[in-house]
PDB file of C-alpha atoms in Angstrom:
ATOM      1  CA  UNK A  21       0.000   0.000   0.000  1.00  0.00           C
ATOM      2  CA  UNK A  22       1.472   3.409  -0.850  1.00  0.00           C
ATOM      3  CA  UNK A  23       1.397   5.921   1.445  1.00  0.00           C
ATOM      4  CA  UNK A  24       1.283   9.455   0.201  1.00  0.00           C
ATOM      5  CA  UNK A  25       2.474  12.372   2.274  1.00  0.00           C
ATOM      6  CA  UNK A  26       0.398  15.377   1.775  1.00  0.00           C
ATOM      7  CA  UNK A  27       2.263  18.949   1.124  1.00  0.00           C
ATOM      8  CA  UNK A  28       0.042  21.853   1.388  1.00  0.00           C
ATOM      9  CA  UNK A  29       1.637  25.051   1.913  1.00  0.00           C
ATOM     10  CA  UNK A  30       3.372  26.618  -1.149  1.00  0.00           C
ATOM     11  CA  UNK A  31       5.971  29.512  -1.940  1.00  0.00           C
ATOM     12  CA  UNK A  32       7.245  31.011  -4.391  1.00  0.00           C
ATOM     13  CA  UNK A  33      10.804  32.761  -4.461  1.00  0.00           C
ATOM     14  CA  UNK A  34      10.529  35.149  -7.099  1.00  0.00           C
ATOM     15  CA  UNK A  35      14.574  35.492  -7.635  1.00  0.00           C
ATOM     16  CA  UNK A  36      15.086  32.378  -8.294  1.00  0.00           C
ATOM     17  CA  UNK A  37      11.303  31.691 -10.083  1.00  0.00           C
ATOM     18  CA  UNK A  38      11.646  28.232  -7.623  1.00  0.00           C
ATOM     19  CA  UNK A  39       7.764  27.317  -6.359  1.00  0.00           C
ATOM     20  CA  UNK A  40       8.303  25.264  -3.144  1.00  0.00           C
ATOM     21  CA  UNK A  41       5.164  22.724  -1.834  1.00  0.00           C
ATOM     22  CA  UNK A  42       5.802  21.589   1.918  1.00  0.00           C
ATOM     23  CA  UNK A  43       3.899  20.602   4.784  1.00  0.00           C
ATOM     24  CA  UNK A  44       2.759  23.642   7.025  1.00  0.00           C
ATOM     25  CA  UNK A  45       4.199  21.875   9.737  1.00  0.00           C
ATOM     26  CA  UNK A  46       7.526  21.627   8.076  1.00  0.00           C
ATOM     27  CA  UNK A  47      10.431  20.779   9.871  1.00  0.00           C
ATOM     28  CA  UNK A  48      13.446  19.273   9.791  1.00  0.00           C
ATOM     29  CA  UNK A  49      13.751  16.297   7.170  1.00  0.00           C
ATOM     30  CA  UNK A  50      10.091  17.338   5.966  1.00  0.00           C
ATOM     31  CA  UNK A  51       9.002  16.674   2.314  1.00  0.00           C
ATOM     32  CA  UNK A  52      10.012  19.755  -0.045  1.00  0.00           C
ATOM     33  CA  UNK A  53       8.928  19.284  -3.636  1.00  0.00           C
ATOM     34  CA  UNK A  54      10.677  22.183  -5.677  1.00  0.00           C
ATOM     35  CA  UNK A  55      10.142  23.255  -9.342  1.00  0.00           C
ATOM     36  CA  UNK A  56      11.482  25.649 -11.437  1.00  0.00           C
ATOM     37  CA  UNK A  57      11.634  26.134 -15.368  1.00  0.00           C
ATOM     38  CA  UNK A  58      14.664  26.293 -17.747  1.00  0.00           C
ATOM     39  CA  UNK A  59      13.920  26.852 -21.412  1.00  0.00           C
ATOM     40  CA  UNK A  60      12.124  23.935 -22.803  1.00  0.00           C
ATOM     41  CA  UNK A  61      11.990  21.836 -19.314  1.00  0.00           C
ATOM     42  CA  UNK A  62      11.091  21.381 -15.483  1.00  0.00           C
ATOM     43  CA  UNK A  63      13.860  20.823 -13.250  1.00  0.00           C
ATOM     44  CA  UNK A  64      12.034  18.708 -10.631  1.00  0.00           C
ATOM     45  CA  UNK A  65      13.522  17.943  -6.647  1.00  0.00           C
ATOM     46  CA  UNK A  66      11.835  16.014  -4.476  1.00  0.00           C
ATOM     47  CA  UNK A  67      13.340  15.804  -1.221  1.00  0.00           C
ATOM     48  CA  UNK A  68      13.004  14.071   2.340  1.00  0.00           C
ATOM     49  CA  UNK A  69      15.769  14.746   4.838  1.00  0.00           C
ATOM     50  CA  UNK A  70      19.144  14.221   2.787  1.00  0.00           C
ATOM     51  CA  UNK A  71      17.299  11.799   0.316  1.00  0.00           C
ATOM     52  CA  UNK A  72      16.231  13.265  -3.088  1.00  0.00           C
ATOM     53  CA  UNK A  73      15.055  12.660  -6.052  1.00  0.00           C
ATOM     54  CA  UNK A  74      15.768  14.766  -9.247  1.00  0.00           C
ATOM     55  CA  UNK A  75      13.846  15.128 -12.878  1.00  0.00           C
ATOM     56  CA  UNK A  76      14.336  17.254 -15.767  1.00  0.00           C
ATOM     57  CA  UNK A  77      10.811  16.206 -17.849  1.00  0.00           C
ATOM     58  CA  UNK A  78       9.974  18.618 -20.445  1.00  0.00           C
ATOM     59  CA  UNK A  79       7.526  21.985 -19.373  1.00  0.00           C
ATOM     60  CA  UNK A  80       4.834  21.577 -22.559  1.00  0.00           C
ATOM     61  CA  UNK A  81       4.880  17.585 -21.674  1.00  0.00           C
ATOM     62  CA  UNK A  82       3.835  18.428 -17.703  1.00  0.00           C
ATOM     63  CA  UNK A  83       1.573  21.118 -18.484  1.00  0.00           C
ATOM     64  CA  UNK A  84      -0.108  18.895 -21.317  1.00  0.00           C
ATOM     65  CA  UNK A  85      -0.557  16.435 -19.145  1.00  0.00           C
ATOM     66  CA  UNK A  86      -1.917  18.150 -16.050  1.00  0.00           C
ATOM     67  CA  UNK A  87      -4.361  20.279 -18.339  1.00  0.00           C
ATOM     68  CA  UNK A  88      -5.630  16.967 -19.224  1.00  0.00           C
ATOM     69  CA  UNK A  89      -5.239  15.204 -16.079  1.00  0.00           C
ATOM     70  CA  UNK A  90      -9.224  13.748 -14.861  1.00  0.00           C
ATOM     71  CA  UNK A  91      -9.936  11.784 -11.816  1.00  0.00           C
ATOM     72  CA  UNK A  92     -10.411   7.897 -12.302  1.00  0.00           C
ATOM     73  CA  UNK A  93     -11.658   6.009  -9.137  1.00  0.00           C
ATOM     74  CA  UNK A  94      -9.928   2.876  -7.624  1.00  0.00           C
ATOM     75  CA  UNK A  95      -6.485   4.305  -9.280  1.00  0.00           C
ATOM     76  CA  UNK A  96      -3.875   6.549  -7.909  1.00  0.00           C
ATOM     77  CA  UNK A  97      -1.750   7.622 -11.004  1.00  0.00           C
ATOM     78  CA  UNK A  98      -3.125   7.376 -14.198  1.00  0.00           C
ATOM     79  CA  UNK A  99      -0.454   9.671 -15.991  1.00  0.00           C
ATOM     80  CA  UNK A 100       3.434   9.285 -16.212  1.00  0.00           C
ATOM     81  CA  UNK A 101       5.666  11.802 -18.049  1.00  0.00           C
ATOM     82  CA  UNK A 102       9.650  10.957 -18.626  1.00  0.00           C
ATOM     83  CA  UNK A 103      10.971   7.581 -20.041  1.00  0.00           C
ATOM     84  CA  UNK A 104      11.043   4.053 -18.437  1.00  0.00           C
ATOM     85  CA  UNK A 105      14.294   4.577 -16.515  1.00  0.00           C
ATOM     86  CA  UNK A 106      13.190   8.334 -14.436  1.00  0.00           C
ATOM     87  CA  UNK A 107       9.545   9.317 -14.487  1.00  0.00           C
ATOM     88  CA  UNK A 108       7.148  11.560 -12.721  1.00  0.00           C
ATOM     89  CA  UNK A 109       3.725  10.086 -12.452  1.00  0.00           C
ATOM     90  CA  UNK A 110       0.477  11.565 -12.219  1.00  0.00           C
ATOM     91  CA  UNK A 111      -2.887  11.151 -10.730  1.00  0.00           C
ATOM     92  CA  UNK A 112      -5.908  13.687  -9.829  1.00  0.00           C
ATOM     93  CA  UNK A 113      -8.564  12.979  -7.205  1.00  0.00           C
ATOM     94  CA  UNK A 114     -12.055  13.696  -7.009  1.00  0.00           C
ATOM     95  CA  UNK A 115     -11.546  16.211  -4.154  1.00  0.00           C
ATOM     96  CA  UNK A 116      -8.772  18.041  -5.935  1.00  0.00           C
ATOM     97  CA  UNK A 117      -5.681  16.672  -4.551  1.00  0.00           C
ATOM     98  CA  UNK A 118      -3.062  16.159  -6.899  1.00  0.00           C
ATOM     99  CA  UNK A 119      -0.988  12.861  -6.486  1.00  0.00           C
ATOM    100  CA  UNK A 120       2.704  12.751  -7.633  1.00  0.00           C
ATOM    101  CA  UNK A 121       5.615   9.944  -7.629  1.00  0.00           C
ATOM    102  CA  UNK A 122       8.950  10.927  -8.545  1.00  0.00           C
ATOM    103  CA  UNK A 123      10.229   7.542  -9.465  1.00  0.00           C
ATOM    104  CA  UNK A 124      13.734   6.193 -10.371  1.00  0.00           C
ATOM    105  CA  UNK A 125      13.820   3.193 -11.420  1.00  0.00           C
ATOM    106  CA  UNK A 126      16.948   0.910 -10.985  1.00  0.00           C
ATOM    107  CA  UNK A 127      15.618  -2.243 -13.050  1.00  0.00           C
ATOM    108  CA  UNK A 128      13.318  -5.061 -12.969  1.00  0.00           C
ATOM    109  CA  UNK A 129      14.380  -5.304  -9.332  1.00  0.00           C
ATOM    110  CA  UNK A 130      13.337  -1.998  -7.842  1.00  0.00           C
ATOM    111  CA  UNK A 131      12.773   1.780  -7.218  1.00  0.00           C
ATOM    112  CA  UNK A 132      13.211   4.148  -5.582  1.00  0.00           C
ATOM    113  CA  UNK A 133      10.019   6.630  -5.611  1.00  0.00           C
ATOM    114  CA  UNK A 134       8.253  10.063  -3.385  1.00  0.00           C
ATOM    115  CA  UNK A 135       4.440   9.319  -2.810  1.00  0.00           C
ATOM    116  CA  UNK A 136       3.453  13.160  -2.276  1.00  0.00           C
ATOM    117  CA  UNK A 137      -0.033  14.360  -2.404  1.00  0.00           C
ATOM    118  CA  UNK A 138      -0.450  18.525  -3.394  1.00  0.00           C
ATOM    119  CA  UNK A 139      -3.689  19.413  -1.267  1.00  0.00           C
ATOM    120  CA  UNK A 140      -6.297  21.249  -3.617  1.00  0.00           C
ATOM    121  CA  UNK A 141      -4.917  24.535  -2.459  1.00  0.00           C
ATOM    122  CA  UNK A 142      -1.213  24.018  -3.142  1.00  0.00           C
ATOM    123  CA  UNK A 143      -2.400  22.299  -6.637  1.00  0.00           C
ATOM    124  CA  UNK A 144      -4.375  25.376  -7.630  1.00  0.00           C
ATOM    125  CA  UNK A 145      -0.553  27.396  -6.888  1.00  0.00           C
ATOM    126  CA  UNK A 146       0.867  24.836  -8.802  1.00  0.00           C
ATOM    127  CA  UNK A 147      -1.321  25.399 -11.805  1.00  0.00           C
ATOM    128  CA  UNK A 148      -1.336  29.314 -11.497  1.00  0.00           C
ATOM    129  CA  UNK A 149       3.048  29.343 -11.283  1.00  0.00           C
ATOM    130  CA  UNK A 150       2.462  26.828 -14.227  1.00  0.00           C
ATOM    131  CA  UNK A 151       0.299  29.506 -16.094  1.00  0.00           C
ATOM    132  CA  UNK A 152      -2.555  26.796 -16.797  1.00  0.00           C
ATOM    133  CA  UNK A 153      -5.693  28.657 -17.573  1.00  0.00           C
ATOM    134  CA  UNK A 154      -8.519  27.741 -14.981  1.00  0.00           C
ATOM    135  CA  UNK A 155     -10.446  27.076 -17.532  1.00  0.00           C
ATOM    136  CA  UNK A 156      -8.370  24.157 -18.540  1.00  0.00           C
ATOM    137  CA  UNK A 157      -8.628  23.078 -15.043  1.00  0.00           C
ATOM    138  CA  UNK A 158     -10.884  19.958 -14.261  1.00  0.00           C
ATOM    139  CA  UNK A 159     -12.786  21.427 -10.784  1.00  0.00           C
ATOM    140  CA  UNK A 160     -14.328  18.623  -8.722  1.00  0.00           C
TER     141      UNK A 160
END
């Protein structure tokens, strides 16, 4: 059973143009998802403690996806973006919650993956720092 690990305060550091999704509660060795764009991609770091995972999928392919993205019950992603080897997949709730899984995979023999959950509120920041139209936006 995965266990997802719900982030739902975001930030943005306008210097840097890095959005940052953590807990409210955050403290030391929290969850920190951060994002920020360069040219034609998404640099991707998902972090707990000193463990992280980084992805560099391409912006249009994330934004395509997540304009797209619908709820569909009884499964938790239903989206991937990357190749077979590094991936970040997808899945949208009914309530709103966004569900994400960096993922690195090694082989047939395992993986290493972040089960992180955006709560409706820090997935609406995601998709305005994104710049995807609400109207493109599936609302539950």
């Amino acid at each position: 059973m995965r266990n997802f690990e719900l982030l739902d305060h975001s930030s943005v550091d306008a210097d840097s143009g890095v959005i940052s999704l953590t807990t409210q509660q955050a403290a030391a060795g929290s969850p920190v998802l951060a994002m920020r764009r360069e040219g034609s991609y998404i640099v991707i770091s998902a972090s707990y403690g000193p463990l992280e995972v980084a992805l560099r999928p391409r912006f249009e392919e994330l934004t395509r996806v997540l304009t797209k993205l619908q709820p569909v019950e009884g499964l938790n992603t239903t989206r991937q973006i990357g190749t077979g080897q590094s991936f970040l997949a997808l899945g949208l709730k009914t309530d709103g919650v966004l569900l994400l899984r960096p993922t690195l995979v090694a082989d047939a023999t395992g993986l290493l993956a972040f089960n992180l959950a955006l709560s409706d509120g820090a997935r609406r920041a995601l998709y305005a720092w994104l710049s995807i139209e609400p109207e493109q936006v599936t609302e539950s």
